[in-house]
Short mmCIF file of C-alpha atoms and ligand atoms in Angstrom, two decimals:
data_model
loop_
_atom_site.label_atom_id
_atom_site.label_comp_id
_atom_site.label_asym_id
_atom_site.label_seq_id
_atom_site.Cartn_x
_atom_site.Cartn_y
_atom_site.Cartn_z
CA MET D 1 -0.52 0.25 -0.08
CA THR D 2 1.57 3.30 -0.66
CA PHE D 3 0.58 6.37 1.23
CA PRO D 4 -2.46 8.89 0.80
CA ASP D 5 -2.35 11.40 -1.80
CA GLY D 6 -1.27 14.76 -0.72
CA PHE D 7 1.03 12.83 1.89
CA LEU D 8 2.95 15.28 3.43
CA TRP D 9 7.09 13.99 4.45
CA GLY D 10 9.69 16.26 5.93
CA SER D 11 11.74 17.22 8.63
CA ALA D 12 11.38 19.40 11.95
CA THR D 13 12.99 21.83 13.76
CA SER D 14 12.93 24.52 16.02
CA ALA D 15 14.42 28.06 16.95
CA HIS D 16 16.46 27.58 19.55
CA GLN D 17 17.60 24.40 18.65
CA VAL D 18 19.20 25.24 15.81
CA GLU D 19 19.11 29.95 14.89
CA GLY D 20 21.49 30.52 17.55
CA GLY D 21 22.02 33.33 19.76
CA ASN D 22 18.50 33.26 21.60
CA THR D 23 19.93 34.61 24.87
CA ASN D 24 16.65 36.54 25.32
CA ASN D 25 14.83 33.52 27.07
CA ASP D 26 14.33 31.56 29.59
CA TRP D 27 16.52 28.59 28.37
CA TRP D 28 18.93 30.82 27.53
CA ASP D 29 19.83 31.43 31.61
CA PHE D 30 19.29 27.82 31.95
CA GLU D 31 22.22 27.04 30.19
CA GLN D 32 24.26 29.72 31.73
CA ASN D 33 23.17 28.74 35.43
CA PRO D 34 25.54 25.60 36.07
CA ALA D 35 23.39 24.51 38.88
CA SER D 36 20.66 23.75 36.21
CA ALA D 37 19.97 20.33 34.43
CA ALA D 38 21.61 21.75 31.10
CA ARG D 39 25.50 20.71 30.50
CA TRP D 40 25.56 23.27 27.25
CA SER D 41 25.40 26.25 26.09
CA SER D 42 23.01 26.65 22.84
CA GLY D 43 25.97 29.35 21.66
CA ASP D 44 25.23 30.14 18.26
CA GLY D 45 23.35 27.01 17.86
CA ILE D 46 24.07 25.45 14.05
CA ASP D 47 23.36 29.22 12.79
CA HIS D 48 20.13 29.07 11.33
CA PHE D 49 18.68 32.52 11.81
CA HIS D 50 21.36 33.48 9.28
CA ARG D 51 21.26 30.09 7.16
CA TYR D 52 17.76 29.46 6.66
CA ALA D 53 17.34 30.28 3.06
CA ASP D 54 19.98 27.30 2.01
CA ASP D 55 18.81 24.48 4.30
CA PHE D 56 15.53 25.43 3.05
CA ALA D 57 16.31 24.46 0.04
CA LEU D 58 19.40 21.52 1.35
CA LEU D 59 16.30 19.78 2.12
CA ALA D 60 14.08 20.48 -0.70
CA SER D 61 16.65 19.15 -3.00
CA LEU D 62 16.45 15.68 -0.53
CA GLY D 63 12.84 15.18 -1.64
CA HIS D 64 11.17 17.18 1.26
CA THR D 65 7.59 18.26 0.91
CA ALA D 66 7.06 19.52 3.89
CA HIS D 67 9.17 21.36 7.00
CA ARG D 68 8.42 22.57 10.18
CA LEU D 69 9.76 25.57 12.57
CA SER D 70 9.30 27.32 15.28
CA LEU D 71 9.14 31.41 16.05
CA GLU D 72 10.95 32.47 18.42
CA TRP D 73 8.36 34.66 20.97
CA SER D 74 11.26 36.42 23.17
CA ARG D 75 12.23 37.93 19.37
CA ILE D 76 9.72 38.42 18.35
CA GLU D 77 7.92 40.58 21.61
CA PRO D 78 10.57 41.39 23.14
CA ALA D 79 9.07 43.11 26.51
CA PRO D 80 5.82 43.02 27.70
CA GLY D 81 3.75 44.18 24.50
CA GLN D 82 6.82 45.32 23.04
CA PHE D 83 6.79 43.44 19.78
CA SER D 84 10.21 44.27 17.85
CA ARG D 85 9.76 44.97 13.50
CA ALA D 86 13.24 43.46 13.01
CA ALA D 87 12.17 40.38 14.37
CA ALA D 88 9.07 40.50 12.51
CA ASP D 89 11.20 40.93 9.23
CA HIS D 90 13.18 38.51 9.29
CA TYR D 91 10.44 35.80 10.40
CA ARG D 92 8.88 37.13 6.98
CA ARG D 93 12.15 36.63 5.12
CA VAL D 94 12.03 33.02 6.68
CA LEU D 95 8.74 32.08 6.10
CA THR D 96 9.14 33.64 2.15
CA ALA D 97 11.93 31.64 1.78
CA LEU D 98 10.34 28.32 2.56
CA ALA D 99 7.44 28.69 0.76
CA GLU D 100 9.10 29.46 -2.46
CA THR D 101 10.70 25.95 -2.27
CA GLY D 102 7.27 24.92 -3.01
CA MET D 103 7.76 23.02 1.26
CA THR D 104 4.91 23.04 3.09
CA ALA D 105 5.78 25.01 6.32
CA PHE D 106 4.41 23.69 9.83
CA VAL D 107 4.88 27.20 12.16
CA THR D 108 4.98 26.43 15.71
CA LEU D 109 3.98 29.30 17.76
CA HIS D 110 6.00 27.81 21.25
CA HIS D 111 8.54 25.63 21.08
CA PHE D 112 9.58 25.07 24.59
CA THR D 113 11.70 28.82 25.11
CA LEU D 114 9.88 31.70 27.01
CA PRO D 115 10.53 35.01 27.14
CA ARG D 116 12.58 36.14 30.20
CA TRP D 117 10.50 38.45 30.35
CA LEU D 118 7.58 36.08 31.34
CA ALA D 119 9.48 33.76 33.27
CA SER D 120 10.22 36.42 35.30
CA ARG D 121 6.66 36.77 35.76
CA GLY D 122 6.43 32.90 36.99
CA GLY D 123 6.21 31.42 33.33
CA TRP D 124 2.70 29.33 32.97
CA LEU D 125 2.26 29.66 35.80
CA ALA D 126 2.31 33.70 36.31
CA PRO D 127 -1.82 35.12 36.71
CA ASP D 128 -1.69 36.02 32.67
CA ALA D 129 -0.09 33.30 30.67
CA VAL D 130 -2.71 32.32 28.92
CA SER D 131 -3.81 35.84 27.98
CA LEU D 132 -0.17 36.87 27.13
CA PHE D 133 -0.45 33.61 25.00
CA ALA D 134 -3.16 33.70 23.33
CA ARG D 135 -2.57 38.02 22.24
CA TYR D 136 1.62 36.78 21.01
CA CYS D 137 -0.64 33.95 18.96
CA ALA D 138 -3.18 36.52 17.19
CA ARG D 139 -0.69 39.26 16.76
CA VAL D 140 1.64 36.64 14.61
CA THR D 141 -0.85 35.28 12.96
CA ALA D 142 -1.57 38.67 11.60
CA GLU D 143 1.50 39.09 10.72
CA PHE D 144 2.15 35.97 8.98
CA GLY D 145 -0.72 34.00 8.72
CA ASP D 146 -0.16 34.20 4.61
CA LEU D 147 2.51 32.04 5.00
CA MET D 148 1.84 29.81 8.04
CA PRO D 149 -0.32 26.87 6.10
CA TYR D 150 0.02 24.83 9.32
CA ILE D 151 0.19 26.90 12.44
CA CYS D 152 1.06 24.39 15.85
CA THR D 153 0.39 26.32 19.20
CA ILE D 154 2.10 24.14 21.51
CA ASN D 155 5.15 21.86 21.07
CA GLU D 156 4.60 19.56 23.93
CA PRO D 157 2.62 20.76 26.69
CA GLN D 158 2.37 17.47 28.54
CA MET D 159 6.83 17.81 27.74
CA ILE D 160 6.58 21.55 29.14
CA ALA D 161 5.17 20.59 32.77
CA LEU D 162 6.87 16.80 32.99
CA HIS D 163 10.38 18.07 32.30
CA GLY D 164 10.21 21.56 34.23
CA TYR D 165 8.01 21.48 37.03
CA LEU D 166 7.78 17.09 37.85
CA GLU D 167 11.69 16.09 36.65
CA GLY D 168 13.56 20.09 37.16
CA TYR D 169 15.29 18.73 33.91
CA HIS D 170 14.01 21.90 31.90
CA PRO D 171 13.81 25.55 32.75
CA PRO D 172 12.41 26.23 35.67
CA GLY D 173 14.45 23.55 37.22
CA VAL D 174 11.16 22.56 39.52
CA THR D 175 10.01 19.74 40.92
CA ASN D 176 6.52 19.87 42.36
CA PRO D 177 4.20 17.26 41.59
CA ALA D 178 0.97 19.73 42.64
CA LEU D 179 2.29 22.65 40.44
CA TRP D 180 3.27 19.57 37.26
CA ARG D 181 -0.67 18.86 36.67
CA ARG D 182 -1.08 22.90 37.36
CA VAL D 183 0.61 23.88 34.19
CA GLY D 184 0.12 20.88 32.34
CA GLY D 185 -3.78 22.02 32.73
CA VAL D 186 -2.51 26.09 31.46
CA LEU D 187 -0.63 24.40 28.71
CA LEU D 188 -4.55 22.67 27.60
CA ASP D 189 -6.29 25.97 28.53
CA ALA D 190 -3.16 28.43 26.65
CA HIS D 191 -4.04 25.97 23.38
CA LEU D 192 -7.87 25.89 23.84
CA ALA D 193 -7.43 29.81 24.24
CA ALA D 194 -4.95 30.03 20.77
CA VAL D 195 -7.52 28.07 18.62
CA PRO D 196 -10.02 31.37 18.63
CA ALA D 197 -7.73 34.23 18.91
CA ILE D 198 -5.39 33.15 15.63
CA ARG D 199 -9.04 32.25 14.10
CA ALA D 200 -9.74 35.61 14.67
CA ALA D 201 -6.77 36.96 12.97
CA GLY D 202 -7.00 35.14 10.17
CA GLY D 203 -5.34 31.84 10.25
CA LEU D 204 -5.46 28.95 8.58
CA ARG D 205 -5.22 25.15 10.09
CA ILE D 206 -4.32 24.85 13.48
CA GLY D 207 -3.38 22.32 15.39
CA LEU D 208 -1.43 20.90 19.06
CA ALA D 209 1.49 18.82 19.02
CA VAL D 210 1.40 16.00 21.91
CA GLN D 211 4.45 13.73 22.21
CA LEU D 212 2.53 10.77 22.50
CA PRO D 213 5.30 7.69 24.26
CA LEU D 214 3.74 4.07 25.15
CA LEU D 215 3.89 3.90 28.78
CA ALA D 216 4.31 0.38 30.46
CA GLY D 217 3.67 -0.43 33.81
CA SER D 218 0.25 -0.53 36.02
CA GLY D 219 -0.63 0.88 39.34
CA SER D 220 -2.60 4.20 40.96
CA PHE D 221 1.06 5.92 39.92
CA VAL D 222 0.69 4.76 36.15
CA ASP D 223 -2.77 6.26 36.16
CA VAL D 224 -1.22 9.42 37.24
CA MET D 225 1.00 9.88 34.55
CA ARG D 226 -0.77 8.18 31.56
CA HIS D 227 -3.10 11.08 32.20
CA GLU D 228 -0.88 13.92 32.56
CA ILE D 229 1.17 13.14 29.29
CA VAL D 230 -1.17 11.60 27.37
CA ASP D 231 -5.46 11.04 27.96
CA ARG D 232 -5.03 15.00 30.27
CA TYR D 233 -5.13 15.99 26.10
CA LEU D 234 -6.71 14.00 23.94
CA ASP D 235 -9.71 14.39 26.52
CA GLY D 236 -9.25 17.83 26.80
CA LEU D 237 -9.32 18.04 23.12
CA THR D 238 -12.58 15.77 22.54
CA GLY D 239 -16.18 17.73 22.14
CA VAL D 240 -14.75 21.85 21.47
CA ASP D 241 -12.84 23.44 19.08
CA GLY D 242 -9.53 21.75 20.10
CA GLY D 243 -8.22 23.04 16.10
CA ASP D 244 -8.27 21.25 12.95
CA TRP D 245 -5.33 18.75 13.34
CA LEU D 246 -3.28 16.85 16.09
CA GLY D 247 0.22 16.38 15.54
CA VAL D 248 1.53 12.97 16.74
CA GLN D 249 5.37 13.20 18.31
CA TYR D 250 6.66 9.86 19.33
CA TYR D 251 10.22 8.55 20.46
CA ARG D 252 9.95 5.28 22.59
CA LYS D 253 8.43 3.54 24.94
CA GLN D 254 9.12 4.05 28.22
CA TRP D 255 8.38 2.11 32.42
CA VAL D 256 6.50 4.02 34.75
CA ASP D 257 8.36 3.39 38.14
CA ALA D 258 7.44 5.65 40.83
CA SER D 259 11.28 4.42 42.69
CA SER D 260 13.33 5.24 39.39
CA PRO D 261 15.18 8.43 39.26
CA PHE D 262 12.68 10.75 36.99
CA PHE D 263 9.70 8.53 37.66
CA PHE D 264 10.75 5.79 34.46
CA ALA D 265 13.17 2.52 35.47
CA PRO D 266 15.36 1.70 32.48
CA PRO D 267 14.71 -0.28 29.73
CA PRO D 268 14.84 -4.21 29.98
CA GLN D 269 17.94 -5.59 28.84
CA ASP D 270 17.66 -6.96 25.88
CA VAL D 271 15.77 -3.90 24.32
CA PRO D 272 17.68 -1.46 22.11
CA VAL D 273 18.14 1.91 22.96
CA THR D 274 19.58 5.20 21.79
CA GLN D 275 21.95 7.52 22.50
CA MET D 276 19.52 9.18 24.53
CA GLY D 277 18.37 5.79 26.16
CA TRP D 278 15.31 5.42 24.97
CA ALA D 279 13.90 2.53 23.69
CA VAL D 280 12.98 1.64 20.61
CA HIS D 281 9.59 0.33 19.66
CA PRO D 282 7.90 1.02 16.12
CA ASP D 283 5.06 -0.56 16.50
CA GLY D 284 4.02 1.67 19.44
CA LEU D 285 3.55 4.51 16.74
CA ARG D 286 0.95 2.82 15.32
CA GLU D 287 -0.67 2.02 18.50
CA MET D 288 0.01 5.57 19.52
CA LEU D 289 -1.69 6.88 16.75
CA HIS D 290 -4.73 5.26 17.17
CA ARG D 291 -4.98 6.00 20.40
CA ALA D 292 -4.73 10.24 18.77
CA ALA D 293 -7.32 8.80 16.18
CA ARG D 294 -10.27 9.48 18.90
CA VAL D 295 -10.21 13.20 19.47
CA GLY D 296 -11.21 13.08 15.55
CA LEU D 297 -8.46 15.35 14.02
CA PRO D 298 -6.36 14.75 10.93
CA LEU D 299 -3.25 13.41 11.88
CA PHE D 300 0.75 14.33 11.49
CA VAL D 301 3.31 12.59 12.39
CA THR D 302 5.27 16.00 13.50
CA GLU D 303 8.37 14.64 15.45
CA ASN D 304 9.82 10.98 15.38
CA GLY D 305 13.98 10.43 15.64
CA ILE D 306 16.51 8.81 17.19
CA ALA D 307 19.65 10.71 18.75
CA THR D 308 22.79 8.05 17.24
CA THR D 309 26.65 8.76 15.75
CA ASP D 310 25.51 5.29 13.78
CA ASP D 311 23.73 6.42 10.86
CA THR D 312 22.53 3.07 10.09
CA GLU D 313 21.28 2.37 12.75
CA ARG D 314 18.78 5.49 11.85
CA VAL D 315 18.18 4.38 9.14
CA ALA D 316 16.52 0.86 10.46
CA TYR D 317 14.57 3.53 13.12
CA LEU D 318 13.25 5.21 10.11
CA ARG D 319 12.14 2.49 7.65
CA SER D 320 10.07 0.32 11.40
CA HIS D 321 8.59 3.89 11.70
CA VAL D 322 7.42 4.65 8.52
CA ALA D 323 5.92 1.21 8.23
CA ALA D 324 4.06 1.88 11.91
CA VAL D 325 2.20 4.86 9.93
CA ARG D 326 1.74 3.08 7.48
CA GLN D 327 0.73 0.62 8.76
CA ALA D 328 -1.83 2.58 11.11
CA ILE D 329 -3.43 4.60 8.08
CA ALA D 330 -4.33 0.96 6.62
CA GLU D 331 -5.51 0.22 9.64
CA GLY D 332 -7.80 3.37 9.11
CA ALA D 333 -6.32 6.41 10.73
CA ASP D 334 -6.22 9.37 8.71
CA VAL D 335 -2.61 10.42 8.80
CA ARG D 336 -1.21 13.41 6.44
CA GLY D 337 2.23 13.21 6.69
CA TYR D 338 5.65 12.24 8.78
CA LEU D 339 7.86 14.42 9.71
CA HIS D 340 11.44 13.32 11.17
CA LEU D 341 12.94 14.98 13.70
CA SER D 342 15.83 16.65 13.11
CA ALA D 343 16.61 17.85 9.35
CA PHE D 344 19.82 18.70 11.75
CA ASP D 345 22.27 17.84 14.07
CA ASN D 346 21.82 20.37 16.66
CA PHE D 347 21.18 21.58 20.19
CA GLU D 348 19.37 19.18 22.43
CA TRP D 349 18.06 20.54 25.08
CA SER D 350 19.60 19.46 28.02
CA GLU D 351 21.52 17.22 26.73
CA GLY D 352 23.25 19.50 24.33
CA TYR D 353 25.55 19.45 20.84
CA ARG D 354 25.89 15.10 22.29
CA PRO D 355 22.85 13.76 20.82
CA LYS D 356 23.31 13.11 16.94
CA PHE D 357 19.90 13.44 15.78
CA GLY D 358 19.79 14.83 11.92
CA LEU D 359 19.93 13.05 9.01
CA ILE D 360 22.02 16.11 8.40
CA ALA D 361 25.80 16.28 9.92
CA VAL D 362 26.94 20.15 10.70
CA ASP D 363 30.30 21.00 11.03
CA ASP D 364 32.61 23.37 13.85
CA ASP D 365 32.19 25.75 10.57
CA PHE D 366 28.41 25.34 9.94
CA THR D 367 28.88 23.21 6.79
CA ARG D 368 26.08 20.67 6.01
CA ARG D 369 26.69 17.60 5.35
CA PRO D 370 23.49 15.07 4.36
CA LYS D 371 23.68 11.27 5.77
CA PRO D 372 23.29 8.26 4.58
CA SER D 373 20.34 8.37 6.49
CA ALA D 374 19.00 11.82 4.39
CA TYR D 375 19.35 9.30 1.22
CA ALA D 376 17.40 7.06 3.11
CA PHE D 377 14.47 9.04 3.46
CA ALA D 378 14.97 10.68 -0.32
CA ASP D 379 14.52 7.08 -1.30
CA ILE D 380 11.74 6.26 1.22
CA ILE D 381 9.45 9.67 -0.05
CA GLN D 382 10.76 8.75 -3.80
CA GLU D 383 8.71 5.09 -3.54
CA ASP D 384 5.84 6.94 -1.91
C1 LIG J 401 11.49 17.64 21.36
C2 LIG J 401 12.66 17.86 20.09
C3 LIG J 401 13.61 17.82 20.78
C4 LIG J 401 12.90 15.70 20.95
C5 LIG J 401 14.02 15.66 21.25
C6 LIG J 401 11.25 16.48 21.45
O1 LIG J 401 10.72 16.38 23.18
O2 LIG J 401 9.28 18.65 20.81
O3 LIG J 401 12.94 19.20 20.30
O4 LIG J 401 14.83 17.92 20.33
O5 LIG J 401 12.39 15.61 22.36
O6 LIG J 401 14.25 14.74 22.66
#
């Protein structure tokens, strides 16, 4: 079976992971803080801020028909209510260059980073965080709505809450179960407030990107995890205007264990793991696509990928996960695209530049070198 007509193929990045020089957000501060979980500074990123046009041309030459990127809120609104003309002009040039390649843009408005001014007011716990986010969303839609055929409000609300407020692994580095659950709810509210704000500003197809790991285990703590990570969002998008599509991001199977550090047990000995120590389990993607289908929206795989220095592992991961998508479609899931993470080796948050998620390597002088997996992906796209 081939993929449905118009199925979109491409890769994903986010601003802070590739642009470089994002010094005005909460992540930059977290990276500079020796007491935080972050081991590196994002520094110059891969200088995508200046090299975006060549990067898009390279991805298009590899057969990609879509590309996902994010806008950096702290550049667009560097101080509360002050919107930067220069940043808006920059992103208009970026999105125009992307459109000129013919690739369909998926534009994320919030991918992990918060402007420093908002973080200092309490971030997602600030009393007006939801309305400030909706205002920012309306503003960027008014600026670039014509260049954003697919808008993703928030990347992985569950991971923002989990990593930032339960594990202390992302900013603000808090470990508080009550705040973890509260922030999860705030982020769902923020998405639901952004949808009408974006529609009113003339925005096109609006979605939310959720990471849906296959969670193993049983017991009350597992139920809490499953609720906070999976069901809260799938239920919360059902029966309301939750947008026009849903992004499913899948990497791994995880064994929930309340007594382990970070609340997950390491994978069993016989399970293959990645550079991140994550368990490879392609059928989990098929399963989670079916789970996500219950929301009733068209689905896109907006992230899926592997950190490895052995590119043959990436080729195998790519093939097995694309096969899982194909099977989910054959079984009835309405999946309309697959975006691999990442386009490039880039800044992998608290793990810095060590994990290699890219289809394309980046040398110290910023030279881009497509790996064999980039060409294997091009073949998969061509066979479709
Ligand atoms: C994030 C990406 C990240 C990937 C791999 C996802 O949680 O959206 O930014 O690179 O996981 O860790």
